[in-house]
XYZ file of N, CA and C in Angstrom:
750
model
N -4.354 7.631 3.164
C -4.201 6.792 4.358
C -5.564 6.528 4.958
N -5.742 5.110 5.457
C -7.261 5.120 6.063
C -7.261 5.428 7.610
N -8.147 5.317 7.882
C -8.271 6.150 9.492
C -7.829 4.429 10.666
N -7.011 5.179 11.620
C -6.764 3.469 12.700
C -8.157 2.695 12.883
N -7.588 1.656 12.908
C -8.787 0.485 13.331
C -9.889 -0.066 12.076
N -9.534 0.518 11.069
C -10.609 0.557 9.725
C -10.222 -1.171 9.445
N -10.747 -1.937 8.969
C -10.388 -3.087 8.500
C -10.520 -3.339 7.530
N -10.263 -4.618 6.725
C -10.146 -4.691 5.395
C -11.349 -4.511 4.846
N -11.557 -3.883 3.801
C -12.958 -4.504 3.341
C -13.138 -5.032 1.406
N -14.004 -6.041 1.710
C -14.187 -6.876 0.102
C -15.336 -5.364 -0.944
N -14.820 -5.239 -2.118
C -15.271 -4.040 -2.726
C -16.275 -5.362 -3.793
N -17.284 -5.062 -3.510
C -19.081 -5.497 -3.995
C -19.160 -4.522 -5.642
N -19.463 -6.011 -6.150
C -20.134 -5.328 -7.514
C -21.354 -4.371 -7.327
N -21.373 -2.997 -6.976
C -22.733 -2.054 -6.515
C -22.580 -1.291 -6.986
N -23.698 -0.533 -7.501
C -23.765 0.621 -8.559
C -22.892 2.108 -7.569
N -22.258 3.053 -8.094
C -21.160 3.408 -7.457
C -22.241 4.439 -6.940
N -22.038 5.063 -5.881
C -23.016 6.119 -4.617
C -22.018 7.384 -3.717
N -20.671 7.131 -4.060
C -19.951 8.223 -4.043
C -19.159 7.653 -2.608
N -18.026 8.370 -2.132
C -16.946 7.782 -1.113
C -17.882 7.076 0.035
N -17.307 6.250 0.359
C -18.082 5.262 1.688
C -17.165 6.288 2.854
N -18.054 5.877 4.081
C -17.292 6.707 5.393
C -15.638 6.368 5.189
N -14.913 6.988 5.612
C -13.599 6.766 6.177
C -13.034 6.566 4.431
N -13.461 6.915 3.251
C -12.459 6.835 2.236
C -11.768 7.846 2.163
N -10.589 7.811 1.752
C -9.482 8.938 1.655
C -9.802 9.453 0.419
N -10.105 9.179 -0.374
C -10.658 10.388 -1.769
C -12.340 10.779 -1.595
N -12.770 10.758 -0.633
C -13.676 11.991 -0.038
C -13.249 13.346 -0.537
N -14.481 13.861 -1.289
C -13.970 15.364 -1.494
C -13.286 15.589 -2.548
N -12.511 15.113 -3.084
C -11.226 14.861 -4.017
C -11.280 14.282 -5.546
N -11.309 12.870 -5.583
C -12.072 12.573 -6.970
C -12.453 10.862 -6.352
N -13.791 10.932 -7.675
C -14.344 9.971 -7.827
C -14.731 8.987 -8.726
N -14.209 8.370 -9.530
C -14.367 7.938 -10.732
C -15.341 6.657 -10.802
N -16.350 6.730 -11.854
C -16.865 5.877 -12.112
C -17.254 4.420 -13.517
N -17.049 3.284 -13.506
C -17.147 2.866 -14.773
C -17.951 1.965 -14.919
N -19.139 2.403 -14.693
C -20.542 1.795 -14.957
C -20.810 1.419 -16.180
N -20.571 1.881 -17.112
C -20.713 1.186 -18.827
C -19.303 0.417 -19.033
N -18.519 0.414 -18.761
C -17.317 -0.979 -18.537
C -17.875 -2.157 -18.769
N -17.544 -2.454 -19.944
C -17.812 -4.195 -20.392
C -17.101 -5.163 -19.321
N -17.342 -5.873 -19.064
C -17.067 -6.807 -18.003
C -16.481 -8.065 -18.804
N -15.751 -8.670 -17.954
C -14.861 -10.215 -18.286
C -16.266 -10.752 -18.955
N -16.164 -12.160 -19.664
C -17.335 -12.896 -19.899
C -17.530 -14.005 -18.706
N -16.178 -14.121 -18.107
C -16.118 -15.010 -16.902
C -15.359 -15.070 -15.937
N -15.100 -14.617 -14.677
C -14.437 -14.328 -13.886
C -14.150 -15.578 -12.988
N -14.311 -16.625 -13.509
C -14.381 -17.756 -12.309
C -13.201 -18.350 -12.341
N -12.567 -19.224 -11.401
C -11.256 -19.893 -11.528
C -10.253 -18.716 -11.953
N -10.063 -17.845 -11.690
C -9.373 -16.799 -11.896
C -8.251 -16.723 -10.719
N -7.080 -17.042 -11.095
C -6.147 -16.784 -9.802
C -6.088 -15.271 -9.054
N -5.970 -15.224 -7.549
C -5.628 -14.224 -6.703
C -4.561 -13.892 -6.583
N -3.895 -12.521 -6.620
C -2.362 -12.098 -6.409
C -2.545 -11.011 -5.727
N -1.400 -10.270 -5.328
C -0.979 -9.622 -4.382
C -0.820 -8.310 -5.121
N -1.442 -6.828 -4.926
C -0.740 -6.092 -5.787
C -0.224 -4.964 -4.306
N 0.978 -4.260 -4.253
C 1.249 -3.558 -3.295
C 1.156 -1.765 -3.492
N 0.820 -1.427 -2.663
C 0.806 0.223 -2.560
C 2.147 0.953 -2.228
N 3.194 1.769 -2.351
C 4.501 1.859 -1.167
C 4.618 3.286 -2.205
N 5.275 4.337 -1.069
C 5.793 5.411 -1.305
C 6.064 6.221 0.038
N 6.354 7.061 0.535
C 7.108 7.714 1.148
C 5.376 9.073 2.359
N 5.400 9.093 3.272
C 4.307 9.795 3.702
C 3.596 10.890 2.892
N 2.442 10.986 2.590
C 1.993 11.340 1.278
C 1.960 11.817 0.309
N 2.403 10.797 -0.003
C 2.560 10.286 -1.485
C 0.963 9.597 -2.545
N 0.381 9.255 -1.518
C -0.768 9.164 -2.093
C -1.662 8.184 -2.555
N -0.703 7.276 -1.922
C -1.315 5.625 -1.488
C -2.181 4.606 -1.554
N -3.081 5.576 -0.321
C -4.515 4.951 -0.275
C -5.526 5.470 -1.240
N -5.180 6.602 -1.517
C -5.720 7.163 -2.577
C -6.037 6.402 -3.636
N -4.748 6.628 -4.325
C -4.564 5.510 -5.562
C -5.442 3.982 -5.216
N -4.938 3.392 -4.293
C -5.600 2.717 -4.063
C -7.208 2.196 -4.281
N -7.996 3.254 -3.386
C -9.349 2.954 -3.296
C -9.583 3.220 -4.820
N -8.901 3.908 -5.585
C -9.378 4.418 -7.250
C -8.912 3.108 -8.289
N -7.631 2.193 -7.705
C -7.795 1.244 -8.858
C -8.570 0.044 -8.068
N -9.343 -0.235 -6.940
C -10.137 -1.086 -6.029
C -11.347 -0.680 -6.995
N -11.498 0.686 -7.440
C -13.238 0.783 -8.026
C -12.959 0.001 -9.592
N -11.934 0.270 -10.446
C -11.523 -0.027 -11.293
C -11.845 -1.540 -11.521
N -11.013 -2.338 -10.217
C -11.170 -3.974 -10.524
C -12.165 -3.947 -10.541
N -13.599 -3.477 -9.275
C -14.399 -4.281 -9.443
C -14.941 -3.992 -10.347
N -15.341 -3.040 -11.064
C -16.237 -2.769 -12.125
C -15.713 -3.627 -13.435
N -14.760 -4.562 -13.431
C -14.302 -5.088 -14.314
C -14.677 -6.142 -14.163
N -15.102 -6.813 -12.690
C -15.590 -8.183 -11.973
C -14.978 -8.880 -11.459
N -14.207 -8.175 -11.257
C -12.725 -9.136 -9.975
C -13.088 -8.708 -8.826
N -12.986 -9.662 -7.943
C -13.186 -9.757 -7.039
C -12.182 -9.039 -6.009
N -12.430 -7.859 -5.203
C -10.913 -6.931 -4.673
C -10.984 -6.835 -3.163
N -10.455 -7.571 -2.652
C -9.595 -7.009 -0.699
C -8.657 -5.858 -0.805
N -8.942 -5.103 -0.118
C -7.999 -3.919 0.299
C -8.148 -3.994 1.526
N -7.068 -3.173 1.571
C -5.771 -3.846 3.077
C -4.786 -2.666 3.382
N -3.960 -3.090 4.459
C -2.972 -2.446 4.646
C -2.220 -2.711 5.889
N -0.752 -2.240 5.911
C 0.125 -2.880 7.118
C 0.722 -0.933 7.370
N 1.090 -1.337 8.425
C 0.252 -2.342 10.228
C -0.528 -2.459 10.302
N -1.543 -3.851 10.318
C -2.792 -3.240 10.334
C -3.622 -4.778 9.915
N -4.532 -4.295 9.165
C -5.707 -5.228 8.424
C -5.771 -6.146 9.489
N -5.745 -6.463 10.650
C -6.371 -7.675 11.697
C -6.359 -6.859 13.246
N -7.270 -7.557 13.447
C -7.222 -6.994 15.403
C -6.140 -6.650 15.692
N -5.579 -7.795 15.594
C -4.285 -7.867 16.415
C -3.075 -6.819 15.466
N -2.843 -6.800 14.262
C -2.361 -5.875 13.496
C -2.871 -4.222 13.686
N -3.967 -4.156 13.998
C -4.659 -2.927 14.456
C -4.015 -2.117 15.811
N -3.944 -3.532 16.644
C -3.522 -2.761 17.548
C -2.106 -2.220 18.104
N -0.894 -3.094 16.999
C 0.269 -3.016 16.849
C 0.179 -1.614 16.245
N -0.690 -1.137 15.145
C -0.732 -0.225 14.506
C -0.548 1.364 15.291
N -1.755 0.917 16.349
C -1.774 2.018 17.239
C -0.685 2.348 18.269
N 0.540 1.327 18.417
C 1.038 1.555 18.823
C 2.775 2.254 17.946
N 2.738 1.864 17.124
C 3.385 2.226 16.151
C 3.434 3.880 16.067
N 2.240 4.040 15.670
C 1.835 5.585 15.072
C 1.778 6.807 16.224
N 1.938 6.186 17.575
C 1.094 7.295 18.504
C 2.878 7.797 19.265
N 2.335 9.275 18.626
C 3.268 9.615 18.953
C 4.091 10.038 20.423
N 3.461 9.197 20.957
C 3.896 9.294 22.613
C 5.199 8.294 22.334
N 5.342 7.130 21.488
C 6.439 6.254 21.439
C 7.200 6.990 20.651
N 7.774 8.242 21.362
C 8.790 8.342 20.484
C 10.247 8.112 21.143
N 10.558 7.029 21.990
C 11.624 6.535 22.661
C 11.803 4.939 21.916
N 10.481 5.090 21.217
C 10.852 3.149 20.558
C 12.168 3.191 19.501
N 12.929 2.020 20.030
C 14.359 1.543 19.425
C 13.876 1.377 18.265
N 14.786 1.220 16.843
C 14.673 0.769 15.300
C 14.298 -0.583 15.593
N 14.989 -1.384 16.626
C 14.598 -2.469 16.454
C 13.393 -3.124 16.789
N 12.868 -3.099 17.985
C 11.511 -3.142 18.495
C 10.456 -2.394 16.803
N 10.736 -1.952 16.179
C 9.948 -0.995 15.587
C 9.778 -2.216 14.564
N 11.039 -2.648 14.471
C 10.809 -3.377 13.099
C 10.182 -4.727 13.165
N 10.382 -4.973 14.541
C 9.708 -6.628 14.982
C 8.333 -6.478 15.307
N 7.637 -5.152 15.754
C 6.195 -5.276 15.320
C 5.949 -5.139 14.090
N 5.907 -4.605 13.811
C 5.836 -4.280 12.501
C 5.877 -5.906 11.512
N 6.686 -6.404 11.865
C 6.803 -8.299 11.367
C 5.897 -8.956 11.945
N 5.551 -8.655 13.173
C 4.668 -9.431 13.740
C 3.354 -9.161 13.072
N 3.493 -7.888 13.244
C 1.354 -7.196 12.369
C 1.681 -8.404 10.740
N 2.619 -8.545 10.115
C 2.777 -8.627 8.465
C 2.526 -10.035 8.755
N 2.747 -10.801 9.980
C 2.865 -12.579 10.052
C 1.457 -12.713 10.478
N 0.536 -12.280 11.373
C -1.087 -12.265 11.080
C -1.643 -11.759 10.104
N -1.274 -10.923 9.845
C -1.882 -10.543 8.419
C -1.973 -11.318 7.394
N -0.569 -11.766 6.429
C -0.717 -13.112 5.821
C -1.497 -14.529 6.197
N -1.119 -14.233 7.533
C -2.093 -16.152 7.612
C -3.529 -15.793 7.914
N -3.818 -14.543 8.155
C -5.274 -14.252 8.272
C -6.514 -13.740 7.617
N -5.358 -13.041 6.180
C -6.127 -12.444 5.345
C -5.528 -12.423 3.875
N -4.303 -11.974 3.641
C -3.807 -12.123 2.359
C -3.764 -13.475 1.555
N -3.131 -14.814 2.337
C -3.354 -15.535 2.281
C -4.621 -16.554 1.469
N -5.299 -16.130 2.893
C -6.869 -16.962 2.542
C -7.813 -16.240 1.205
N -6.954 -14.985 0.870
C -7.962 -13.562 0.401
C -7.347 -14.309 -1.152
N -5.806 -14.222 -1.134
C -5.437 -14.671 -2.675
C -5.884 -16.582 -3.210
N -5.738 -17.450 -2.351
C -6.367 -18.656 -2.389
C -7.753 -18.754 -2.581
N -8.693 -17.442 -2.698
C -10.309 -17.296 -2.738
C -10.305 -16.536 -3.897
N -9.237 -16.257 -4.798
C -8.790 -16.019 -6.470
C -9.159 -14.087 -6.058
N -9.063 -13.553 -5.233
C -9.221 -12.113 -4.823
C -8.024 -11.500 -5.489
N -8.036 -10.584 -5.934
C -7.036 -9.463 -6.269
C -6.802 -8.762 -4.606
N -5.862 -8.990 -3.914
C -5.333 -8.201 -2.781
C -4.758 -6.562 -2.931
N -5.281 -6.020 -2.793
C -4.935 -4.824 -2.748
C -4.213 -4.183 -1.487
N -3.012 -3.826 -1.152
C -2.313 -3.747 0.351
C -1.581 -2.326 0.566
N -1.838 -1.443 1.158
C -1.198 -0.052 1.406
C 0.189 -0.554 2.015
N 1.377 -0.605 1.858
C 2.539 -1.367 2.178
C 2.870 -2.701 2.312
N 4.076 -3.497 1.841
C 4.355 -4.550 2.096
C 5.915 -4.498 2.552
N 6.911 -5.414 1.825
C 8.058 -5.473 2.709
C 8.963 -4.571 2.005
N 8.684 -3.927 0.782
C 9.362 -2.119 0.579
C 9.112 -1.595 1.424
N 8.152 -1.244 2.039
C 8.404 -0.244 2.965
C 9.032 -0.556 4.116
N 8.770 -1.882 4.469
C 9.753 -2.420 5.794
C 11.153 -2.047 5.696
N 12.110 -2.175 4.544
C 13.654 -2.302 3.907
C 13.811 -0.640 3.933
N 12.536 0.201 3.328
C 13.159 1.514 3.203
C 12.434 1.842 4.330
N 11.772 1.859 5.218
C 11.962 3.182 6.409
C 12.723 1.942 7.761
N 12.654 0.684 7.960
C 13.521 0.230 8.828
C 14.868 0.008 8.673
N 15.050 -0.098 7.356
C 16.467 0.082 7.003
C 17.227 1.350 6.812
N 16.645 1.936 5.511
C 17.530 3.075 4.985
C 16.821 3.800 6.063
N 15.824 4.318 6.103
C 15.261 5.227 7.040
C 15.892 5.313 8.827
N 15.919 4.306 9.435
C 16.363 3.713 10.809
C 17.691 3.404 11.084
N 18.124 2.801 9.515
C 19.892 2.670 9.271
C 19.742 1.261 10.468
N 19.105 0.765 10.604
C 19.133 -1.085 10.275
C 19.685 -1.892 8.839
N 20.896 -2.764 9.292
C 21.416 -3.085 8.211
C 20.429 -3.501 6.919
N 20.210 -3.605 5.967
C 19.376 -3.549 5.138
C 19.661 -4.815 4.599
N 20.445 -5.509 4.631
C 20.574 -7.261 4.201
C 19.809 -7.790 5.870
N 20.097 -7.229 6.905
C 19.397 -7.978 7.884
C 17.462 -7.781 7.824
N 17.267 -6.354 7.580
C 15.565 -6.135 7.534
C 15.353 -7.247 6.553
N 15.597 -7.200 4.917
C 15.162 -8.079 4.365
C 14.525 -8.978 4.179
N 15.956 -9.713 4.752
C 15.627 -11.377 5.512
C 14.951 -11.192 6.443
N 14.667 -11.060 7.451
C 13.308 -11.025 8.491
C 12.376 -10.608 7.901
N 11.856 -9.474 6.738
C 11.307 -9.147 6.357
C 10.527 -10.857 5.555
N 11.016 -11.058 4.623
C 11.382 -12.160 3.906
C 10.760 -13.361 4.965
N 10.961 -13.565 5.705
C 10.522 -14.829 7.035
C 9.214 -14.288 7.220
N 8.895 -12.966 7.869
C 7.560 -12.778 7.887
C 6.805 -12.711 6.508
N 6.652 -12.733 5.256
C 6.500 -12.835 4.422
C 5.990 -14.275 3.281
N 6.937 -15.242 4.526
C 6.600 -16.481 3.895
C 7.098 -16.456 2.619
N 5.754 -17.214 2.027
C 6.125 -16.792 -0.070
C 4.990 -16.193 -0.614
N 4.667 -15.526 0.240
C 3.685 -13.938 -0.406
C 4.713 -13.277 -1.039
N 4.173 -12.979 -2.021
C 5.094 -11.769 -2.896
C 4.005 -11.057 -3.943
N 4.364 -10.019 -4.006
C 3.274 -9.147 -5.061
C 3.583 -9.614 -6.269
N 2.266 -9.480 -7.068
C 2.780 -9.916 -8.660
C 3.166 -8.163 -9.157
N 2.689 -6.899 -8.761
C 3.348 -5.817 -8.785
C 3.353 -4.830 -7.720
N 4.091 -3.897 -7.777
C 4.228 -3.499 -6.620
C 4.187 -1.702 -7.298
N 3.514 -0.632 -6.664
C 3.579 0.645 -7.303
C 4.278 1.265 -6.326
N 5.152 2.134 -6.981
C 6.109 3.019 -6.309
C 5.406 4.083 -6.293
N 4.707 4.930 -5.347
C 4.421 7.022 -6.034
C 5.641 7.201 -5.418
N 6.292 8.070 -6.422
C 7.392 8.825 -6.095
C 7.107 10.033 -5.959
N 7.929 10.902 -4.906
C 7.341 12.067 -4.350
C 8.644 12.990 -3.870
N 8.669 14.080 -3.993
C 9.431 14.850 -3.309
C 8.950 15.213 -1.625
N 10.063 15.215 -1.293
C 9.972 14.937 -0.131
C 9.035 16.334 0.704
N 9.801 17.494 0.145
C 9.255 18.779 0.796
C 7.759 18.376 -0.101
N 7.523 18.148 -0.943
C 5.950 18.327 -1.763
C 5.439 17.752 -0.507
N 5.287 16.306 -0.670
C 4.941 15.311 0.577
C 4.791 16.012 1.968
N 5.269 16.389 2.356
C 5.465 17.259 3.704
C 4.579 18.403 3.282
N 4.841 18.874 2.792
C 3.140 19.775 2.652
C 2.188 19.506 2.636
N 2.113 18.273 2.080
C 0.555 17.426 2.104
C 0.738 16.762 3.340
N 0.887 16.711 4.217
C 0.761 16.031 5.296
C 0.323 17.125 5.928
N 1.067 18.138 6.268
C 0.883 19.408 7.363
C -0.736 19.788 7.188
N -1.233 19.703 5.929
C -2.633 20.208 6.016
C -3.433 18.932 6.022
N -3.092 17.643 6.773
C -3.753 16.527 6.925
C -4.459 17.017 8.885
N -3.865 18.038 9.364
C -4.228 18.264 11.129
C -2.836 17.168 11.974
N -3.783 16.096 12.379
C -2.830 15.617 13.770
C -2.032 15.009 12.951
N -0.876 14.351 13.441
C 0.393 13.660 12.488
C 0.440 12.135 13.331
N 0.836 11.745 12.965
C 1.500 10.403 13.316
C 2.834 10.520 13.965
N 3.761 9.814 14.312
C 5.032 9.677 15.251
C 5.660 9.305 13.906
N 5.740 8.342 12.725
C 6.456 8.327 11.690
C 5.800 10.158 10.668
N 5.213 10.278 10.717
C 4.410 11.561 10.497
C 6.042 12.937 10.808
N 5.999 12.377 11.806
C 6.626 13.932 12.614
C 8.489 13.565 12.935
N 8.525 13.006 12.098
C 10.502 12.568 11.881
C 10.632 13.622 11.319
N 12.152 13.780 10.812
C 12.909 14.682 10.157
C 13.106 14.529 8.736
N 13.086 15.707 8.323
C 13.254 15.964 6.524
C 14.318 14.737 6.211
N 15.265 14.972 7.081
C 16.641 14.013 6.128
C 15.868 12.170 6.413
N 15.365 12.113 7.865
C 14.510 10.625 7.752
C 13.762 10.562 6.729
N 12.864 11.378 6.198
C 12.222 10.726 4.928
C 12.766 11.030 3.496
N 13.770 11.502 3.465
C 14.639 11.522 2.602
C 15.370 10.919 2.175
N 15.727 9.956 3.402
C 16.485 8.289 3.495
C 15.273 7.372 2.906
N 14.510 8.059 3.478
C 13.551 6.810 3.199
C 13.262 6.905 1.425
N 12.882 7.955 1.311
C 13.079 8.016 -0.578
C 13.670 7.717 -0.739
N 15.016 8.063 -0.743
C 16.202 7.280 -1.075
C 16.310 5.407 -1.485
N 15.449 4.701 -0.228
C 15.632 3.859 -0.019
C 14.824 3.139 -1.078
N 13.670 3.641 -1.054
C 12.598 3.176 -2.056
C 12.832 3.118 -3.610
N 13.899 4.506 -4.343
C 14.273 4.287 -5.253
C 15.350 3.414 -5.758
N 16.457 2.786 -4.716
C 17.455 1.547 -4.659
C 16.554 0.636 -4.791
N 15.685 0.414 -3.814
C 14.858 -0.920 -3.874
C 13.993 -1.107 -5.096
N 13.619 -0.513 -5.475
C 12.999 0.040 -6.938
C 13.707 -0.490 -7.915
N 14.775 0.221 -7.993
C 16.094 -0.737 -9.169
C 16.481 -1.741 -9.136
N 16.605 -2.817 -7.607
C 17.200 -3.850 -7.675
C 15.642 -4.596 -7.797
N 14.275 -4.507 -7.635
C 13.101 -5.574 -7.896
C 12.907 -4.579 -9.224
N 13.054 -4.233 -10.358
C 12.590 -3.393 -11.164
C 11.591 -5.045 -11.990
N 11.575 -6.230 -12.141
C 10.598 -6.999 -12.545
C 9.406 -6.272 -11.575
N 9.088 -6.018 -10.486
C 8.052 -6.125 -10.019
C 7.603 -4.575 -9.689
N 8.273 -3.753 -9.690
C 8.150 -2.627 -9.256
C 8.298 -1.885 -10.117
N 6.911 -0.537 -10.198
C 6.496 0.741 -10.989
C 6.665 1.891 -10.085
N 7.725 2.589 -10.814
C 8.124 4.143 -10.513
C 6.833 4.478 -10.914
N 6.059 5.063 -10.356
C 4.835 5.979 -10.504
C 5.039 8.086 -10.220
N 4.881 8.603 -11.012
C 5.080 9.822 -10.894
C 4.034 10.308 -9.877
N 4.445 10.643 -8.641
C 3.352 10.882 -8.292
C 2.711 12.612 -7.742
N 3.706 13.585 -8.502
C 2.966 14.939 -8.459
C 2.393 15.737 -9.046
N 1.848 14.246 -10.322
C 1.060 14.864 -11.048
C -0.292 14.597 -10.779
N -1.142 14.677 -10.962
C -2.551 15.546 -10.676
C -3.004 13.590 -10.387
N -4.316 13.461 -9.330
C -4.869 12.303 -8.761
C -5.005 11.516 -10.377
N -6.083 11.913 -11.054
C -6.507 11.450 -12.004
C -5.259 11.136 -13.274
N -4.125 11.448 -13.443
C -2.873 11.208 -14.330
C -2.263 10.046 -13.427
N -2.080 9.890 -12.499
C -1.509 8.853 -11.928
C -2.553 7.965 -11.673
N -3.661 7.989 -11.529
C -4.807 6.539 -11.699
C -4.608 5.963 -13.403
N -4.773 6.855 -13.809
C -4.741 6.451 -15.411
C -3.627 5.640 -15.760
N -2.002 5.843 -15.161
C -1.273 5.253 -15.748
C -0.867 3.705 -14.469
N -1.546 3.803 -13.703
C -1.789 2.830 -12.746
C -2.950 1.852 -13.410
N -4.075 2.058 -13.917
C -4.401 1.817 -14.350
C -4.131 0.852 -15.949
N -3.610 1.821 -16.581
C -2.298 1.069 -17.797
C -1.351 -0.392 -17.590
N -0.986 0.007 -16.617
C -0.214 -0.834 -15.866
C -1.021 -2.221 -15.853
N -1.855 -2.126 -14.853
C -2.872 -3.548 -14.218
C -3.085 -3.771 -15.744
N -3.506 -3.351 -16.811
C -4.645 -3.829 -17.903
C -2.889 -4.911 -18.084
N -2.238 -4.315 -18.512
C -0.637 -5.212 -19.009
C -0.881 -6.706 -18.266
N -1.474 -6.525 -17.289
C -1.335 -7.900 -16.382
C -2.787 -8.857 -16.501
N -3.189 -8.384 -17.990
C -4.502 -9.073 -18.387
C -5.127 -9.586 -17.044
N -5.698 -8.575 -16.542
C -6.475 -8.822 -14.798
C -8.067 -8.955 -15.579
């Protein structure tokens, strides 16, 4: 997970110098692929959407910043991102989201910011980011909206969707990675993260719904969506994340 207020940032063909401030695999692992043969031409290359989603850590951003080093060293051009979030104005929905003083906010209110951060976001960055032939890289999209506002909140789940779906426009990921996680594992890795979040500090059976939810949603987009194992070791799940993207001749 990246730290509040962090914004997107474009990942630069630069010889690799080890985690930048605020990366979540600080400490952890670092992979580098400096002798990586490169495209012969990266130009006119279409931009797509690839999504991050799994259940509180699970391991996300992680994965993330590790297949972000991957593209670029290949010469694609990579935005990483994430919802609530990636814009001012998404930032600050964010903070209100997470702080656990709101813990009187209705499912519903929850789910209409939450649409609102995803409707600047697209017209402000995903958008303009995939039309500039960028590989988008995004720590949640509208899986996670369906499984923690739906299954998680028990908001009808044909209604999140569709709103989901409206804020969404016709952004859609060309794939989407599932880490799948046990729930108690996950919850251990959080507890030794220090302060928690307000979605952070729900109940075993809430994120249990919410797994739940993610593996239904999983089966019914299975074109777009990868079950990713995710308690096996950082570097086994980059690798087969990795596998994955090469399939999509990136």
């Amino acid at each position: 997970r990246q730290a509040q207020g962090e914004r997107p940032s474009l990942i630069k063909l630069i010889p690799h110098q080890g985690p930048q401030r605020g990366s979540c695999i600080s400490g952890r692992v670092s992979l580098r692929y400096s002798t990586m043969p490169k495209e012969k031409s990266q130009k006119n290359r279409p931009g797509f959407l690839v999504t991050f989603e799994g259940i509180e850590g699970s391991g996300k951003s992680t994965q993330l910043e590790l297949l972000a080093e991957y593209l670029a060293a290949k010469g694609r051009p990579v935005l990483k991102t994430r919802e609530p979030g990636g814009t001012s104005i998404g930032n600050a929905i964010r903070a209100i989201l997470l702080d656990p003083s709101r813990a009187d906010m209705v499912p519903k209110a929850e789910l209409f910011l939450i649409l609102a951060s995803r409707a600047q976001h697209i017209a402000e960055v995903i958008r303009p980011a995939i039309a500039e032939g960028k590989i988008v890289l995004c720590d949640r999209f509208v899986h996670a909206t369906i499984a923690y506002q739906g299954y998680g909140r028990g908001l009808a789940s044909s209604f999140v969707e569709s709103m989901a779906g409206h804020a969404a426009e016709s952004i859609r990921p060309r794939v989407t990675f599932l880490l799948d996680l046990d729930v108690s594992i996950a919850l251990d890795r959080l507890a030794s993260r220090g302060e928690l979040s307000r979605i952070d500090r729900e109940t075993l059976a809430f994120h249990g719904r919410v797994r739940e939810g993610y593996l239904k949603i999983a089966n019914k987009f299975k074109r777009i969506t990868r079950r990713i194992d995710a308690a096996r070791p950082i570097e086994a799940v980059a690798q087969e994340i990795r596998e994955q993207m090469d399939l999509l001749h990136v």
